[in-house]
Amino acid sequence: GAGVSQTPSNKVTEKGKYVELRCDPISGHTALYWYRQSLGQGPEFLIYFQGTGAADDSGLPNDRFFAVRPEGSVSTLKIQRTERGDSAVYLCASSLTQGHQETQYFGPGTRLLVL
Amino acid sequence: KQEVTQIPAALSVPEGENLVLNCSFTDSAIYNLQWFRQDPGKGLTSLLLIQSSQREQTSGRLNASLDKSSGRSTLYIAASQPGDSATYLCAVRGSARQLTFGSGTQLTVLP
């Protein structure tokens, strides 16, 4: 079946603009994660959804970042008043809730460049 | 706060060599540890997952070990091939669901 997909694959925007990044998880996966990866670094956790609710948003850097998953499937990460420091690859992952054996399946990411 | 460190940051080897990638973590209270592969411009592919109660996992030419008490894991790649060239990431999961990643080791296998 299809894996995790993310759109757009690349996004260039200007400082101060608003952007939305979309994630389509694997069908039937109840858990969805957003991570951010800066150049030369490993991914850093942003937010985790179980179903429709944000179970843990402790990784969101500030209130300019917000994410939703209204129907428990597709998720959108929203960034307001973008800053140059927001430039990174934004990765989405999904998983079945399988306790300690959980494997997260990652999408290809959205490369965001803020000019 | 959990911190994950990977050494070396980059490694270049001739084809056919066996190699070891290292990962260390500061908080031993983990549920599991995973090794991922990341190719340029692509997402992460899970290679091996080791539960906290396990010592090692094997898949083909890959073998991952875990010493939870000392906060260390190694990924052993046997008979390396140019197709193994990628960035290898180590990640741990604690009581929270999210993964904490190292910065990765960029591996180049020369033909």
GROMACS .gro file of C-alpha atoms in nm:
model
  226
    1GLY     CA    1   0.000   0.000   0.000
    2ALA     CA    2   0.097   0.366  -0.018
    3GLY     CA    3   0.336   0.509   0.234
    4VAL     CA    4   0.325   0.842   0.413
    5SER     CA    5   0.297   1.129   0.167
    6GLN     CA    6   0.370   1.496   0.224
    7THR     CA    7   0.286   1.801   0.017
    8PRO     CA    8   0.433   2.018  -0.109
    9SER     CA    9   0.774   1.855  -0.148
   10ASN     CA   10   0.934   2.201  -0.155
   11LYS     CA   11   0.808   2.537  -0.036
   12VAL     CA   12   0.977   2.874  -0.074
   13THR     CA   13   0.822   3.167   0.107
   14GLU     CA   14   0.912   3.511   0.228
   15LYS     CA   15   0.972   3.613   0.587
   16GLY     CA   16   0.647   3.698   0.759
   17LYS     CA   17   0.424   3.484   0.539
   18TYR     CA   18   0.192   3.201   0.648
   19VAL     CA   19   0.250   2.843   0.529
   20GLU     CA   20   0.065   2.513   0.555
   21LEU     CA   21   0.232   2.174   0.522
   22ARG     CA   22   0.021   1.863   0.465
   23CYS     CA   23   0.073   1.503   0.573
   24ASP     CA   24  -0.124   1.200   0.452
   25PRO     CA   25  -0.047   0.907   0.684
   26ILE     CA   26  -0.067   0.540   0.602
   27SER     CA   27  -0.431   0.434   0.597
   28GLY     CA   28  -0.543   0.305   0.933
   29HIS     CA   29  -0.252   0.447   1.130
   30THR     CA   30  -0.387   0.613   1.443
   31ALA     CA   31  -0.070   0.791   1.554
   32LEU     CA   32   0.085   1.078   1.360
   33TYR     CA   33   0.404   1.270   1.436
   34TRP     CA   34   0.566   1.587   1.306
   35TYR     CA   35   0.943   1.636   1.325
   36ARG     CA   36   1.172   1.911   1.200
   37GLN     CA   37   1.520   1.841   1.062
   38SER     CA   38   1.777   2.115   1.018
   39LEU     CA   39   2.077   2.069   0.791
   40GLY     CA   40   2.328   1.825   0.936
   41GLN     CA   41   2.108   1.739   1.233
   42GLY     CA   42   1.874   1.459   1.325
   43PRO     CA   43   1.497   1.515   1.328
   44GLU     CA   44   1.354   1.693   1.632
   45PHE     CA   45   1.007   1.618   1.764
   46LEU     CA   46   0.737   1.882   1.725
   47ILE     CA   47   0.395   1.728   1.797
   48TYR     CA   48   0.218   1.394   1.822
   49PHE     CA   49  -0.145   1.310   1.749
   50GLN     CA   50  -0.338   1.008   1.867
   51GLY     CA   51  -0.653   1.013   1.658
   52THR     CA   52  -0.781   1.368   1.628
   53GLY     CA   53  -0.625   1.509   1.942
   54ALA     CA   54  -0.276   1.643   2.000
   55ALA     CA   55  -0.148   1.408   2.270
   56ASP     CA   56   0.185   1.590   2.307
   57ASP     CA   57   0.276   1.928   2.159
   58SER     CA   58   0.576   1.990   2.382
   59GLY     CA   59   0.813   2.014   2.084
   60LEU     CA   60   0.645   2.309   1.915
   61PRO     CA   61   0.902   2.591   1.940
   62ASN     CA   62   0.655   2.877   1.991
   63ASP     CA   63   0.298   2.984   1.932
   64ARG     CA   64   0.362   3.057   1.564
   65PHE     CA   65   0.344   2.682   1.508
   66PHE     CA   66   0.014   2.494   1.515
   67ALA     CA   67  -0.104   2.158   1.382
   68VAL     CA   68  -0.444   1.998   1.331
   69ARG     CA   69  -0.580   1.656   1.244
   70PRO     CA   70  -0.956   1.714   1.234
   71GLU     CA   71  -1.070   1.374   1.109
   72GLY     CA   72  -0.794   1.158   1.254
   73SER     CA   73  -0.622   1.106   0.920
   74VAL     CA   74  -0.465   1.395   0.725
   75SER     CA   75  -0.274   1.649   0.931
   76THR     CA   76  -0.171   2.006   0.854
   77LEU     CA   77   0.119   2.187   1.016
   78LYS     CA   78   0.065   2.562   1.011
   79ILE     CA   79   0.338   2.822   1.058
   80GLN     CA   80   0.246   3.187   1.101
   81ARG     CA   81   0.475   3.487   1.045
   82THR     CA   82   0.755   3.267   0.914
   83GLU     CA   83   1.113   3.348   1.007
   84ARG     CA   84   1.437   3.254   0.829
   85GLY     CA   85   1.517   3.021   1.118
   86ASP     CA   86   1.210   2.813   1.030
   87SER     CA   87   1.389   2.689   0.718
   88ALA     CA   88   1.424   2.311   0.753
   89VAL     CA   89   1.285   1.981   0.634
   90TYR     CA   90   0.954   1.902   0.803
   91LEU     CA   91   0.898   1.528   0.837
   92CYS     CA   92   0.576   1.347   0.913
   93ALA     CA   93   0.553   0.992   1.045
   94SER     CA   94   0.264   0.760   1.123
   95SER     CA   95   0.227   0.436   1.315
   96LEU     CA   96  -0.015   0.182   1.451
   97THR     CA   97  -0.036   0.184   1.827
   98GLN     CA   98   0.167  -0.125   1.907
   99GLY     CA   99   0.313  -0.038   2.242
  100HIS     CA  100   0.687  -0.076   2.275
  101GLN     CA  101   0.716  -0.241   1.934
  102GLU     CA  102   0.582   0.065   1.755
  103THR     CA  103   0.759   0.147   1.429
  104GLN     CA  104   0.715   0.496   1.287
  105TYR     CA  105   0.698   0.520   0.908
  106PHE     CA  106   0.831   0.846   0.770
  107GLY     CA  107   0.729   1.050   0.469
  108PRO     CA  108   0.980   1.217   0.231
  109GLY     CA  109   0.943   1.553   0.401
  110THR     CA  110   0.866   1.909   0.295
  111ARG     CA  111   1.167   2.132   0.242
  112LEU     CA  112   1.077   2.480   0.362
  113LEU     CA  113   1.294   2.776   0.269
  114VAL     CA  114   1.212   3.114   0.420
  115LEU     CA  115   1.380   3.400   0.236
  116LYS     CA  116   1.650   1.547   2.889
  117GLN     CA  117   1.761   1.261   2.665
  118GLU     CA  118   2.059   1.332   2.441
  119VAL     CA  119   2.177   1.103   2.162
  120THR     CA  120   2.526   1.124   2.015
  121GLN     CA  121   2.657   0.949   1.705
  122ILE     CA  122   3.022   0.897   1.623
  123PRO     CA  123   3.173   0.941   1.370
  124ALA     CA  124   2.984   1.219   1.194
  125ALA     CA  125   3.117   1.096   0.861
  126LEU     CA  126   3.288   0.780   0.744
  127SER     CA  127   3.435   0.677   0.410
  128VAL     CA  128   3.534   0.314   0.345
  129PRO     CA  129   3.627   0.103   0.042
  130GLU     CA  130   3.374  -0.149  -0.082
  131GLY     CA  131   3.381  -0.484   0.097
  132GLU     CA  132   3.492  -0.355   0.435
  133ASN     CA  133   3.307  -0.432   0.757
  134LEU     CA  134   3.226  -0.122   0.961
  135VAL     CA  135   3.077  -0.013   1.292
  136LEU     CA  136   2.868   0.295   1.363
  137ASN     CA  137   2.831   0.412   1.721
  138CYS     CA  138   2.543   0.564   1.913
  139SER     CA  139   2.529   0.672   2.278
  140PHE     CA  140   2.242   0.807   2.487
  141THR     CA  141   2.238   0.977   2.826
  142ASP     CA  142   1.918   0.837   2.984
  143SER     CA  143   1.910   0.457   3.003
  144ALA     CA  144   1.535   0.450   3.075
  145ILE     CA  145   1.442   0.370   2.716
  146TYR     CA  146   1.171   0.149   2.568
  147ASN     CA  147   1.354   0.078   2.245
  148LEU     CA  148   1.625   0.197   2.009
  149GLN     CA  149   1.600   0.217   1.631
  150TRP     CA  150   1.847   0.257   1.350
  151PHE     CA  151   1.727   0.442   1.042
  152ARG     CA  152   1.872   0.505   0.699
  153GLN     CA  153   1.820   0.838   0.523
  154ASP     CA  154   1.901   0.890   0.156
  155PRO     CA  155   1.946   1.244   0.019
  156GLY     CA  156   1.613   1.414  -0.038
  157LYS     CA  157   1.417   1.122   0.102
  158GLY     CA  158   1.252   1.023   0.426
  159LEU     CA  159   1.378   0.780   0.686
  160THR     CA  160   1.368   0.403   0.647
  161SER     CA  161   1.369   0.191   0.960
  162LEU     CA  162   1.644  -0.071   0.954
  163LEU     CA  163   1.634  -0.235   1.295
  164LEU     CA  164   1.441  -0.190   1.620
  165ILE     CA  165   1.582  -0.328   1.945
  166GLN     CA  166   1.357  -0.354   2.250
  167SER     CA  167   1.506  -0.249   2.583
  168SER     CA  168   1.507  -0.613   2.696
  169GLN     CA  169   1.702  -0.729   2.391
  170ARG     CA  170   2.076  -0.728   2.330
  171GLU     CA  171   2.084  -0.736   1.951
  172GLN     CA  172   1.889  -0.760   1.628
  173THR     CA  173   2.002  -0.882   1.288
  174SER     CA  174   1.875  -0.819   0.938
  175GLY     CA  175   2.080  -0.946   0.647
  176ARG     CA  176   2.423  -0.780   0.658
  177LEU     CA  177   2.317  -0.553   0.945
  178ASN     CA  178   2.356  -0.627   1.313
  179ALA     CA  179   2.260  -0.383   1.587
  180SER     CA  180   2.355  -0.428   1.952
  181LEU     CA  181   2.225  -0.254   2.261
  182ASP     CA  182   2.386  -0.210   2.602
  183LYS     CA  183   2.118  -0.018   2.787
  184SER     CA  184   2.305   0.010   3.115
  185SER     CA  185   2.599   0.184   2.954
  186GLY     CA  186   2.383   0.384   2.712
  187ARG     CA  187   2.541   0.250   2.395
  188SER     CA  188   2.441   0.089   2.068
  189THR     CA  189   2.638  -0.014   1.763
  190LEU     CA  190   2.533  -0.084   1.406
  191TYR     CA  191   2.758  -0.333   1.232
  192ILE     CA  192   2.750  -0.347   0.853
  193ALA     CA  193   2.920  -0.646   0.695
  194ALA     CA  194   3.075  -0.650   0.348
  195SER     CA  195   2.979  -0.291   0.270
  196GLN     CA  196   2.852  -0.199  -0.078
  197PRO     CA  197   2.825   0.136  -0.260
  198GLY     CA  198   2.448   0.108  -0.223
  199ASP     CA  199   2.495   0.132   0.155
  200SER     CA  200   2.603   0.496   0.114
  201ALA     CA  201   2.355   0.706   0.312
  202THR     CA  202   2.314   0.879   0.646
  203TYR     CA  203   2.246   0.644   0.935
  204LEU     CA  204   2.044   0.778   1.227
  205CYS     CA  205   2.004   0.631   1.572
  206ALA     CA  206   1.687   0.711   1.771
  207VAL     CA  207   1.563   0.618   2.117
  208ARG     CA  208   1.214   0.610   2.255
  209GLY     CA  209   1.146   0.671   2.622
  210SER     CA  210   0.816   0.680   2.807
  211ALA     CA  211   0.690   0.948   2.569
  212ARG     CA  212   0.595   0.829   2.223
  213GLN     CA  213   0.830   1.052   2.028
  214LEU     CA  214   1.177   0.954   1.915
  215THR     CA  215   1.496   1.137   2.011
  216PHE     CA  216   1.750   1.126   1.729
  217GLY     CA  217   2.124   1.161   1.701
  218SER     CA  218   2.277   1.380   1.432
  219GLY     CA  219   2.363   1.083   1.217
  220THR     CA  220   2.669   0.929   1.053
  221GLN     CA  221   2.715   1.002   0.684
  222LEU     CA  222   2.856   0.685   0.526
  223THR     CA  223   3.025   0.672   0.187
  224VAL     CA  224   3.124   0.334   0.045
  225LEU     CA  225   3.371   0.375  -0.238
  226PRO     CA  226   3.358   0.132  -0.532
   0.00000   0.00000   0.00000
